[in-house]
PDB file of C-alpha atoms in Angstrom:
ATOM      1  CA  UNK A   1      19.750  42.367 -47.398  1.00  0.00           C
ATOM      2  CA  UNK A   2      21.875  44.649 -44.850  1.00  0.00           C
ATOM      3  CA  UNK A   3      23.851  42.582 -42.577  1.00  0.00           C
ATOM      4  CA  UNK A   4      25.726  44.301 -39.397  1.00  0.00           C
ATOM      5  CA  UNK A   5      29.669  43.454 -38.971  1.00  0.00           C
ATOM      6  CA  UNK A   6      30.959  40.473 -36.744  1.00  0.00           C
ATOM      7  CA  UNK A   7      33.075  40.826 -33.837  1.00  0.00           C
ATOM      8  CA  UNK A   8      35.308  38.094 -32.296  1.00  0.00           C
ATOM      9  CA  UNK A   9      33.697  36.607 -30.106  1.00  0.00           C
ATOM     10  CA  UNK A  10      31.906  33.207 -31.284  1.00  0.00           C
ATOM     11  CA  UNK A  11      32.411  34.187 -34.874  1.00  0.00           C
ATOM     12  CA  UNK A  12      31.563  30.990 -37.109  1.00  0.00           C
ATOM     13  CA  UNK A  13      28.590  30.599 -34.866  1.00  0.00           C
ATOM     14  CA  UNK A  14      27.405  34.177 -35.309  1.00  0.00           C
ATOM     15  CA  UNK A  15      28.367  34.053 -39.234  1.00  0.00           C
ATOM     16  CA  UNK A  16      26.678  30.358 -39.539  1.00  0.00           C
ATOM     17  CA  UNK A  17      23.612  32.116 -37.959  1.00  0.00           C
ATOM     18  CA  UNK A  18      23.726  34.936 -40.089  1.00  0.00           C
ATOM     19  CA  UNK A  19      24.080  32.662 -44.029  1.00  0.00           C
ATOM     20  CA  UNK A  20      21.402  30.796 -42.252  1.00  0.00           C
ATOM     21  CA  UNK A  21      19.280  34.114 -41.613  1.00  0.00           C
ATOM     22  CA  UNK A  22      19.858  35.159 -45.389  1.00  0.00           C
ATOM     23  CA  UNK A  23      19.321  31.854 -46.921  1.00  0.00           C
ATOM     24  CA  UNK A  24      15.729  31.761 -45.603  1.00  0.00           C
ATOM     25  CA  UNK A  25      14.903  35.781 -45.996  1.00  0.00           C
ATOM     26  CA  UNK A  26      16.070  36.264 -49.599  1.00  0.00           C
ATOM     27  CA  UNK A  27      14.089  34.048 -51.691  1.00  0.00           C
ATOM     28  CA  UNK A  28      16.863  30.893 -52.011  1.00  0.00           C
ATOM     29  CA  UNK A  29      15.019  27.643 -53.392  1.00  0.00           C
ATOM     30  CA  UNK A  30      17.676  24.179 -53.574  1.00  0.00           C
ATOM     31  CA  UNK A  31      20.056  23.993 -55.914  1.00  0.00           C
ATOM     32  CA  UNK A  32      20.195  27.987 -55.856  1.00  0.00           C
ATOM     33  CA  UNK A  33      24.195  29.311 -55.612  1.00  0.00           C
ATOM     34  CA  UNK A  34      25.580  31.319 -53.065  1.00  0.00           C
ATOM     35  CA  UNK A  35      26.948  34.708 -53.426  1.00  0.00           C
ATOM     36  CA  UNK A  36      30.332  34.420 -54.097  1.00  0.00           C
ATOM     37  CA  UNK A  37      33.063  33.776 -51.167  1.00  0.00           C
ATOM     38  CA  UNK A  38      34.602  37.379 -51.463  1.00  0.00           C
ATOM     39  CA  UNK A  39      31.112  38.718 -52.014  1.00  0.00           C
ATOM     40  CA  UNK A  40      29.801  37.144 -48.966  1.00  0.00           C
ATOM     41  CA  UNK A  41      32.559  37.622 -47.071  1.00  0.00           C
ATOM     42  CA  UNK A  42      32.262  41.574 -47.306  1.00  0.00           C
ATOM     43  CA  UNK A  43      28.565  41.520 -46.480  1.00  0.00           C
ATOM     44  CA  UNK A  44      29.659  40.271 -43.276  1.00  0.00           C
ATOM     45  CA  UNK A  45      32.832  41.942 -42.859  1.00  0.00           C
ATOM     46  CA  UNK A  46      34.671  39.086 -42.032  1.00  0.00           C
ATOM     47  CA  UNK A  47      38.012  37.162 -43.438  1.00  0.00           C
ATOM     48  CA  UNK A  48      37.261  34.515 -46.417  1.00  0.00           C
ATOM     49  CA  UNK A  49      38.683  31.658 -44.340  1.00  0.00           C
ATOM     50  CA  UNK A  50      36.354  32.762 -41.457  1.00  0.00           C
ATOM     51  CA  UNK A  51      33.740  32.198 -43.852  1.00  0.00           C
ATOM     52  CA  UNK A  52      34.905  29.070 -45.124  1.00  0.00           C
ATOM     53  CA  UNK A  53      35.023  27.401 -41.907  1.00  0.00           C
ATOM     54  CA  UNK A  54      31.400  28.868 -41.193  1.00  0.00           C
ATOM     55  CA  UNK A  55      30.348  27.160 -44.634  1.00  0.00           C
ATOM     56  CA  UNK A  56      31.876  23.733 -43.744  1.00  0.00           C
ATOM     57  CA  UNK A  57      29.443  23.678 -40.487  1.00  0.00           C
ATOM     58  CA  UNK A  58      26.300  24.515 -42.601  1.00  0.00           C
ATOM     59  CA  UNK A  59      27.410  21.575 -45.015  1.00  0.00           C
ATOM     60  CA  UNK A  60      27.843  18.988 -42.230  1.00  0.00           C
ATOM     61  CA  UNK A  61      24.836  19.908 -41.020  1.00  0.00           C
ATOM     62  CA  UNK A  62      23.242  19.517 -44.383  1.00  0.00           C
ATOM     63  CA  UNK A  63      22.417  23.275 -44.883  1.00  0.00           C
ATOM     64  CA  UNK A  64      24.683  23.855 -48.026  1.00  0.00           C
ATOM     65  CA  UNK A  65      26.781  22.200 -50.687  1.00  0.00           C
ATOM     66  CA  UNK A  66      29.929  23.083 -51.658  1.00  0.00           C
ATOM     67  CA  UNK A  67      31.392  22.117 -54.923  1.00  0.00           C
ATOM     68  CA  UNK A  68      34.959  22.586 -55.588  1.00  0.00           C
ATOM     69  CA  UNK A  69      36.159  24.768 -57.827  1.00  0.00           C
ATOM     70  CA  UNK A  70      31.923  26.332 -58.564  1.00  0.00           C
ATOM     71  CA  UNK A  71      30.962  27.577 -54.644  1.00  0.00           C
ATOM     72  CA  UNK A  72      28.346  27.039 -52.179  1.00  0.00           C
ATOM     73  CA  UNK A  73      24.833  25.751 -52.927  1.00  0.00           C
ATOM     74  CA  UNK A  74      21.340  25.320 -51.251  1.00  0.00           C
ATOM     75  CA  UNK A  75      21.042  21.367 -50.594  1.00  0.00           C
ATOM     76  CA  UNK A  76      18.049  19.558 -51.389  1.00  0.00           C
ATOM     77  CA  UNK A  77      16.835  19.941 -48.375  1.00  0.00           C
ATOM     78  CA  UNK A  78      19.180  22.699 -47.208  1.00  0.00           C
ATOM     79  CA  UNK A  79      15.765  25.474 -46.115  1.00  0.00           C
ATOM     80  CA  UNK A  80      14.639  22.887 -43.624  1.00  0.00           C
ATOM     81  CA  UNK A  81      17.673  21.856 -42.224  1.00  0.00           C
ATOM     82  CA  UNK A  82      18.098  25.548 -42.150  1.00  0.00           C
ATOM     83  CA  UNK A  83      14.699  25.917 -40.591  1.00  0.00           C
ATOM     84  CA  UNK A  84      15.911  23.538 -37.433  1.00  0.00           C
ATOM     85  CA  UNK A  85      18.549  25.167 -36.678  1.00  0.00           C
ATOM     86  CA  UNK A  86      18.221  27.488 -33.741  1.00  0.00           C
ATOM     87  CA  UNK A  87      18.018  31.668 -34.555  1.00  0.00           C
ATOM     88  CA  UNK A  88      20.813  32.881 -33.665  1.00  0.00           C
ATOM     89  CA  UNK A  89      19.475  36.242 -32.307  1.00  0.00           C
ATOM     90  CA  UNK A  90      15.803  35.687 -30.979  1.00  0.00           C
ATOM     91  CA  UNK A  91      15.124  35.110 -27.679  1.00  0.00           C
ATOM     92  CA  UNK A  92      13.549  32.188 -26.088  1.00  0.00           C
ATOM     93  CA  UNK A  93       9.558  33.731 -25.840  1.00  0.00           C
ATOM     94  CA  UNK A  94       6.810  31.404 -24.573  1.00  0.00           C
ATOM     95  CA  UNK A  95       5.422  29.739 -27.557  1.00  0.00           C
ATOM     96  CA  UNK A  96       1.636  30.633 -27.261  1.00  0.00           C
ATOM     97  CA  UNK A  97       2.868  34.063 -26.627  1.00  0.00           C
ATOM     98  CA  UNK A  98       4.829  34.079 -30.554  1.00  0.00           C
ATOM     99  CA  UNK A  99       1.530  32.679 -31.947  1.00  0.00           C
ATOM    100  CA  UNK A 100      -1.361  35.139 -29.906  1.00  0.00           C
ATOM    101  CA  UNK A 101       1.095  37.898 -31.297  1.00  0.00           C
ATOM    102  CA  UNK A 102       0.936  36.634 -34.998  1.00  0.00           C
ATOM    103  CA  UNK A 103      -2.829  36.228 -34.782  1.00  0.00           C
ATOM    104  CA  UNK A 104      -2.785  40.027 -33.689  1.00  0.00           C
ATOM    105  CA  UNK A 105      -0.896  41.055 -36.641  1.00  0.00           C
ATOM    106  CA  UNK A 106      -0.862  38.505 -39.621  1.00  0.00           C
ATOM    107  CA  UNK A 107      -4.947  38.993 -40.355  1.00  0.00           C
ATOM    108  CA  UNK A 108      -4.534  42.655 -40.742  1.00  0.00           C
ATOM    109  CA  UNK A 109      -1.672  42.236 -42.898  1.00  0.00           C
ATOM    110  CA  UNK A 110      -3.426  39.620 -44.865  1.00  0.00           C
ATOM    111  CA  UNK A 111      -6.131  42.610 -45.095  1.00  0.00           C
ATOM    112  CA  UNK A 112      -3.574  44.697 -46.362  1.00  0.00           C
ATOM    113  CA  UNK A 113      -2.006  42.281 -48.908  1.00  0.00           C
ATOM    114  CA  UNK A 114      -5.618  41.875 -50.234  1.00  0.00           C
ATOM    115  CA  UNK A 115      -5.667  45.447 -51.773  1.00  0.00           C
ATOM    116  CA  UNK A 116      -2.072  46.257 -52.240  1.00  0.00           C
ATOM    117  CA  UNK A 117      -0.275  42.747 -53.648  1.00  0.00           C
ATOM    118  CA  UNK A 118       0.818  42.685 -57.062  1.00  0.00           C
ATOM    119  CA  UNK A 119      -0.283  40.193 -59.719  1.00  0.00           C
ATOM    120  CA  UNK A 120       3.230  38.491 -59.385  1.00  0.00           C
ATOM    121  CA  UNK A 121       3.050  38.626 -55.767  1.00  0.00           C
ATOM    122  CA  UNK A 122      -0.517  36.604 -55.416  1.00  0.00           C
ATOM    123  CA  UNK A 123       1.618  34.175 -57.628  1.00  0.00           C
ATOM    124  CA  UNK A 124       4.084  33.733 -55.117  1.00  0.00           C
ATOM    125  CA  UNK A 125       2.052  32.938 -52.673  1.00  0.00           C
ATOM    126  CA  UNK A 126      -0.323  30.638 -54.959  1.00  0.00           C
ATOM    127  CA  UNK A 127       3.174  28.613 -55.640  1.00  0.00           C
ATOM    128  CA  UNK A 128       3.292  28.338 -52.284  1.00  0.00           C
ATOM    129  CA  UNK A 129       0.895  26.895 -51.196  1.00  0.00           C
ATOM    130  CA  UNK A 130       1.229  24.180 -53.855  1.00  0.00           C
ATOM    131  CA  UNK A 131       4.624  23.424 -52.648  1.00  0.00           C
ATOM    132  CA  UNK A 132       3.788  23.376 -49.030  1.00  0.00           C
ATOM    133  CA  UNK A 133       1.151  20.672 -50.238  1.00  0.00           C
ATOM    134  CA  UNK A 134       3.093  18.814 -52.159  1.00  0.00           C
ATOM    135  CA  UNK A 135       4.139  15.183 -51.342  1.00  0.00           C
ATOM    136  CA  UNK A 136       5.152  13.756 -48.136  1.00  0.00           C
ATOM    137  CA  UNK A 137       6.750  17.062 -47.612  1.00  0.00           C
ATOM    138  CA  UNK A 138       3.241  18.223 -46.311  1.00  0.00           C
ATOM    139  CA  UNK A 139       4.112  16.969 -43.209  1.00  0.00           C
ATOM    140  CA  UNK A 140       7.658  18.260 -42.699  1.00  0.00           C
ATOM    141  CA  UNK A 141       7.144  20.634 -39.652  1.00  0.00           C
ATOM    142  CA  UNK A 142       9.635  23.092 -40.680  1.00  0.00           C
ATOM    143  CA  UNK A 143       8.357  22.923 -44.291  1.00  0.00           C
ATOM    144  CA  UNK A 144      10.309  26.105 -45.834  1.00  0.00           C
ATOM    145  CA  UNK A 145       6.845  27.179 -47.975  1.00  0.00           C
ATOM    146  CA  UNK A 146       5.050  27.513 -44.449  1.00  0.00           C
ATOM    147  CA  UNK A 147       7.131  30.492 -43.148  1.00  0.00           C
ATOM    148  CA  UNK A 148       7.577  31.123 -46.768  1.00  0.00           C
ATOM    149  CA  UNK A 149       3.914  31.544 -47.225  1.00  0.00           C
ATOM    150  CA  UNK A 150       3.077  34.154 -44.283  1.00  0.00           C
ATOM    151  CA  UNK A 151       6.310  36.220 -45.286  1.00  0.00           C
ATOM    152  CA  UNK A 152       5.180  36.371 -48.971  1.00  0.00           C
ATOM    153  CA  UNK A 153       1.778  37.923 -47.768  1.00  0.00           C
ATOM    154  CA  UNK A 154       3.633  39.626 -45.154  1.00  0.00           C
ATOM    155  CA  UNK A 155       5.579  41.691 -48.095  1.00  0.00           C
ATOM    156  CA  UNK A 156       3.096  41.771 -50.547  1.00  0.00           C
ATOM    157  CA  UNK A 157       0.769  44.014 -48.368  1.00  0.00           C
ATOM    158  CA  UNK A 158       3.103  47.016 -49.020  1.00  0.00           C
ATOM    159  CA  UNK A 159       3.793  47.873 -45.326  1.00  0.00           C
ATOM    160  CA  UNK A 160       7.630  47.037 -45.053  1.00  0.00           C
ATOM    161  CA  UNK A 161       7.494  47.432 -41.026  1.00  0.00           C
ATOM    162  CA  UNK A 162       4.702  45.225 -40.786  1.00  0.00           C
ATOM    163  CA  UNK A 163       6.459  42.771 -43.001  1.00  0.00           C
ATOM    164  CA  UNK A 164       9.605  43.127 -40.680  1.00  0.00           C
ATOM    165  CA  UNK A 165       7.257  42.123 -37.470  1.00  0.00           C
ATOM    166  CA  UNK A 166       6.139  39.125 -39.251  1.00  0.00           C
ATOM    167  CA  UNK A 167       9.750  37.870 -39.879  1.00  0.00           C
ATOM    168  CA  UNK A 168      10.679  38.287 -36.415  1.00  0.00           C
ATOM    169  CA  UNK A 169       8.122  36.468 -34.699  1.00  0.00           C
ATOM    170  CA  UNK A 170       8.698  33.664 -37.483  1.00  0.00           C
ATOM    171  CA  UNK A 171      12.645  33.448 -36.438  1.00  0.00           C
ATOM    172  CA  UNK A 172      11.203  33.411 -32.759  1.00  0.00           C
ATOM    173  CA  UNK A 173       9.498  30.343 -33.605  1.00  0.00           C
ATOM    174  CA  UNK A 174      12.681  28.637 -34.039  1.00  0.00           C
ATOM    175  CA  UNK A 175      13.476  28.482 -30.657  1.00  0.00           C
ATOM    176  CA  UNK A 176      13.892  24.977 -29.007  1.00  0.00           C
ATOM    177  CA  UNK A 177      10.720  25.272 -26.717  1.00  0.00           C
ATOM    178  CA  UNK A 178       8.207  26.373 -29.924  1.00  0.00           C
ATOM    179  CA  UNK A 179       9.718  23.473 -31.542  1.00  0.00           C
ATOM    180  CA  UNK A 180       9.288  20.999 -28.768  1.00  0.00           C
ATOM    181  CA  UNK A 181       5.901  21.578 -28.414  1.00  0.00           C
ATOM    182  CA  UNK A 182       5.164  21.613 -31.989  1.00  0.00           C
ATOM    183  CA  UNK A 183       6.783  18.420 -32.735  1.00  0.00           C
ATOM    184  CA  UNK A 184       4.680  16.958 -29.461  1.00  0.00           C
ATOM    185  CA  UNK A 185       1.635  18.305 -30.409  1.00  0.00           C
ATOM    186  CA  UNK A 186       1.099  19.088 -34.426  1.00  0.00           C
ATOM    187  CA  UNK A 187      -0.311  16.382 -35.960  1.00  0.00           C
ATOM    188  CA  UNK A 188      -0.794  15.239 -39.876  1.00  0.00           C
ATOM    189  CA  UNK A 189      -3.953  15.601 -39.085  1.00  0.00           C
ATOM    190  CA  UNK A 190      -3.098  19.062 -38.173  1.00  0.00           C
ATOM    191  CA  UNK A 191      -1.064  19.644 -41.225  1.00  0.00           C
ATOM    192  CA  UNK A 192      -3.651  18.846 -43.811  1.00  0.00           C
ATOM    193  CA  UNK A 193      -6.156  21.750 -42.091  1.00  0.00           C
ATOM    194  CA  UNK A 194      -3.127  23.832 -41.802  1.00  0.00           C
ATOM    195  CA  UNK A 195      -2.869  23.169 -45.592  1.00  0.00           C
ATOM    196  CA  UNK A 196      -5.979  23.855 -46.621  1.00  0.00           C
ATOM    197  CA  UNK A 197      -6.160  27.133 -44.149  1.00  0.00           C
ATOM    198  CA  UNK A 198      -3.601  28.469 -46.586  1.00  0.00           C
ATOM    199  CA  UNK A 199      -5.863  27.259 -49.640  1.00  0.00           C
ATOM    200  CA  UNK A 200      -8.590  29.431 -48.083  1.00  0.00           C
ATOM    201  CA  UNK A 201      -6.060  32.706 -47.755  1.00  0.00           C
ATOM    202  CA  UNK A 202      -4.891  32.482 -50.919  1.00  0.00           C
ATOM    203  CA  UNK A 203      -7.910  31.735 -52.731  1.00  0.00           C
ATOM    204  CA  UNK A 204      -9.358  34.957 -50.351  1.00  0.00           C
ATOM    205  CA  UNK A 205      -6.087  36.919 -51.946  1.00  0.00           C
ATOM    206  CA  UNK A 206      -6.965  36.249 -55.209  1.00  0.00           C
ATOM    207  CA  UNK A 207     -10.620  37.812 -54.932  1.00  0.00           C
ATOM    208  CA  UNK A 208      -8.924  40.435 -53.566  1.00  0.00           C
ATOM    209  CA  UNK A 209     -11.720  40.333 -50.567  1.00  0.00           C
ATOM    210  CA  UNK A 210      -9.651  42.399 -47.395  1.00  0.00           C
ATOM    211  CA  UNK A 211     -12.012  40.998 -45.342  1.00  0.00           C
ATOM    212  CA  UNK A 212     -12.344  37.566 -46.403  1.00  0.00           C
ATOM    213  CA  UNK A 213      -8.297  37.263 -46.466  1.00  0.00           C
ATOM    214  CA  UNK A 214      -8.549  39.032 -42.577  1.00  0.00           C
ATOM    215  CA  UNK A 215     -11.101  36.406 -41.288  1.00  0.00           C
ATOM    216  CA  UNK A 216      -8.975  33.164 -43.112  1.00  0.00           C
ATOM    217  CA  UNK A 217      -6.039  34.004 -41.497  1.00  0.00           C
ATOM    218  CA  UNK A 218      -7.696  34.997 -38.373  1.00  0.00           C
ATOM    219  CA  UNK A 219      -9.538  31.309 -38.398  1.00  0.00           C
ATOM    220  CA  UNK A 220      -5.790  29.515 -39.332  1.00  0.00           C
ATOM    221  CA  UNK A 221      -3.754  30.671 -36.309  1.00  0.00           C
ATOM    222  CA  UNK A 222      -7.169  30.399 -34.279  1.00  0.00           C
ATOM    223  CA  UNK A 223      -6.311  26.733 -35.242  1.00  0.00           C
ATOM    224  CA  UNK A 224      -2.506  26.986 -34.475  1.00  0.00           C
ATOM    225  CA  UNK A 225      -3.132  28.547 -31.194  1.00  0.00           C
ATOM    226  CA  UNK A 226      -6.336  25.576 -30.053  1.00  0.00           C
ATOM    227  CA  UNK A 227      -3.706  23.200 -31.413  1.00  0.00           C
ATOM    228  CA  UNK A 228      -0.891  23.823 -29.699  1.00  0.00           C
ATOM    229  CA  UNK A 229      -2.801  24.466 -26.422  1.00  0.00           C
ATOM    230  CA  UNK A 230      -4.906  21.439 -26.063  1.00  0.00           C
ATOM    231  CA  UNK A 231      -4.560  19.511 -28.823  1.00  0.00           C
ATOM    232  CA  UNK A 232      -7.668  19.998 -30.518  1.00  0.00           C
ATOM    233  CA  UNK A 233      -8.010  20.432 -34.062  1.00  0.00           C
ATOM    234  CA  UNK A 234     -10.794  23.227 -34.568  1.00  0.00           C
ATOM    235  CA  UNK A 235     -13.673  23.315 -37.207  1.00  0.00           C
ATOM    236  CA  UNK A 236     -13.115  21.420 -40.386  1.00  0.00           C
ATOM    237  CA  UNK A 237     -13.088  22.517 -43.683  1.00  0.00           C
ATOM    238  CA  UNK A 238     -16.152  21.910 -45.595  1.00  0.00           C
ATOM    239  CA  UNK A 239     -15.644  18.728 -47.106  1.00  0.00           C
ATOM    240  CA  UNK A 240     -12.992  18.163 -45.652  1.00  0.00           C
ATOM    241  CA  UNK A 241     -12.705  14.536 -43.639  1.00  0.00           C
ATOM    242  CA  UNK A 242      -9.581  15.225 -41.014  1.00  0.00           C
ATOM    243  CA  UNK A 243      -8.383  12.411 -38.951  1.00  0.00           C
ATOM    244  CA  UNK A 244      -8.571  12.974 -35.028  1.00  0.00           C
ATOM    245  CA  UNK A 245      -5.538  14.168 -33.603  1.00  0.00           C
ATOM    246  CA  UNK A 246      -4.061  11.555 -31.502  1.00  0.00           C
TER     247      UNK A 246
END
């Protein structure tokens, strides 16, 4: 992953923001090592002891583990932590706005995805979805498998700018005001639709059916949007039994 050169001003915070950017772009699970200090520490063009202190943060803030004498390591929960922490380089956007714009672009990259993914790649995003659902976790509003999810589709339809969009307006997301209203609004009731919107996309993936995958993801940030407007939860699943939002 490229990563531009630092300059003075607010380093660790523009460093911390930029392990934080890699460690949910590049495919990092928990447990996973680091790069190496010195290896890291070129990427970003800055000193090792810069990077050190920049490492220390992400561990206080439960991020990253570092183990003496071995290096740097994802914490459990080190992606969501990561998650809540602010993007360092998105603006503030409206968050209706973020989500209208993802329902304008994610369904035709699902379409895509549905003719050009690999067989490893509808594996990806088969995993996860079974991580997103697993356990309590289901309900973890920055779950790492739910951006995880949409990127994995996002670079499995083959069109690398289109993949770049959908990143962007996922780091947008973790602005303070998206997250505010999210954590005011997005229910578990919410969740397990959201959940089984995913089922509905991957299972639409697998058939390799463009227009199928197109509609499913059209219909899931349909939801998002209703949701995070006024509450409502949107058309069930069939057989589904969702609690009402409260």
């Amino acid at each position: 992953m490229p990563l531009n050169a630092l300059t003075p001003r607010k380093l660790r915070d523009r460093i911390e923001a930029r392990l934080v950017e890699l460690l949910l772009s590049d495919g990092f699970r928990p447990g996973d090592r680091l790069p190496a200090e010195r290896e890291l520490a070129t990427l970003l063009s800055v000193s090792r002891g810069s990077l050190r202190q920049a490492l220390v943060a992400l561990e206080l803030d439960g991020v990253v583990e570092i183990r003496n004498n071995s290096g740097a390591y994802i914490a459990p929960d080190g992606l969501s932590q990561a998650w809540r922490r602010p993007s360092g380089d998105a603006p503030e956007v409206p968050p209706l706005d973020i989500v209208l714009a993802r329902r304008m672009l994610e369904p035709k990259v699902a379409r895509l995805a549905a003719t050009c993914a690999t067989d490893a790649a509808l594996a990806t995003i088969a995993t996860s979805v079974a991580r997103f659902a697993d356990g309590g976790r289901r309900y973890d509003l920055r779950h790492p498998e739910d951006r995880g999810f949409h990127v994995a589709i996002a670079e499995a339809s083959g069109n690398a700018a289109m993949a770049r969009l959908v990143v962007a307006l996922w780091d947008m997301q973790r602005g303070a005001l998206y997250e505010r209203l999210e954590d005011h609004f997005s229910t578990a009731a919410m969740r397990d639709l959201a959940i089984e919107d995913h089922r509905r996309i991957s299972t639409a993936l697998a058939q390799r059916d463009p227009e199928a995958s197109h509609d499913a993801m059209h219909a899931h940030l349909d939801r998002i949007h209703l949701n995070l407007s006024t509450s409502e939860l949107g058309p069930a699943h069939s057989g589904a039994r969702p609690r009402r939002s409260s």
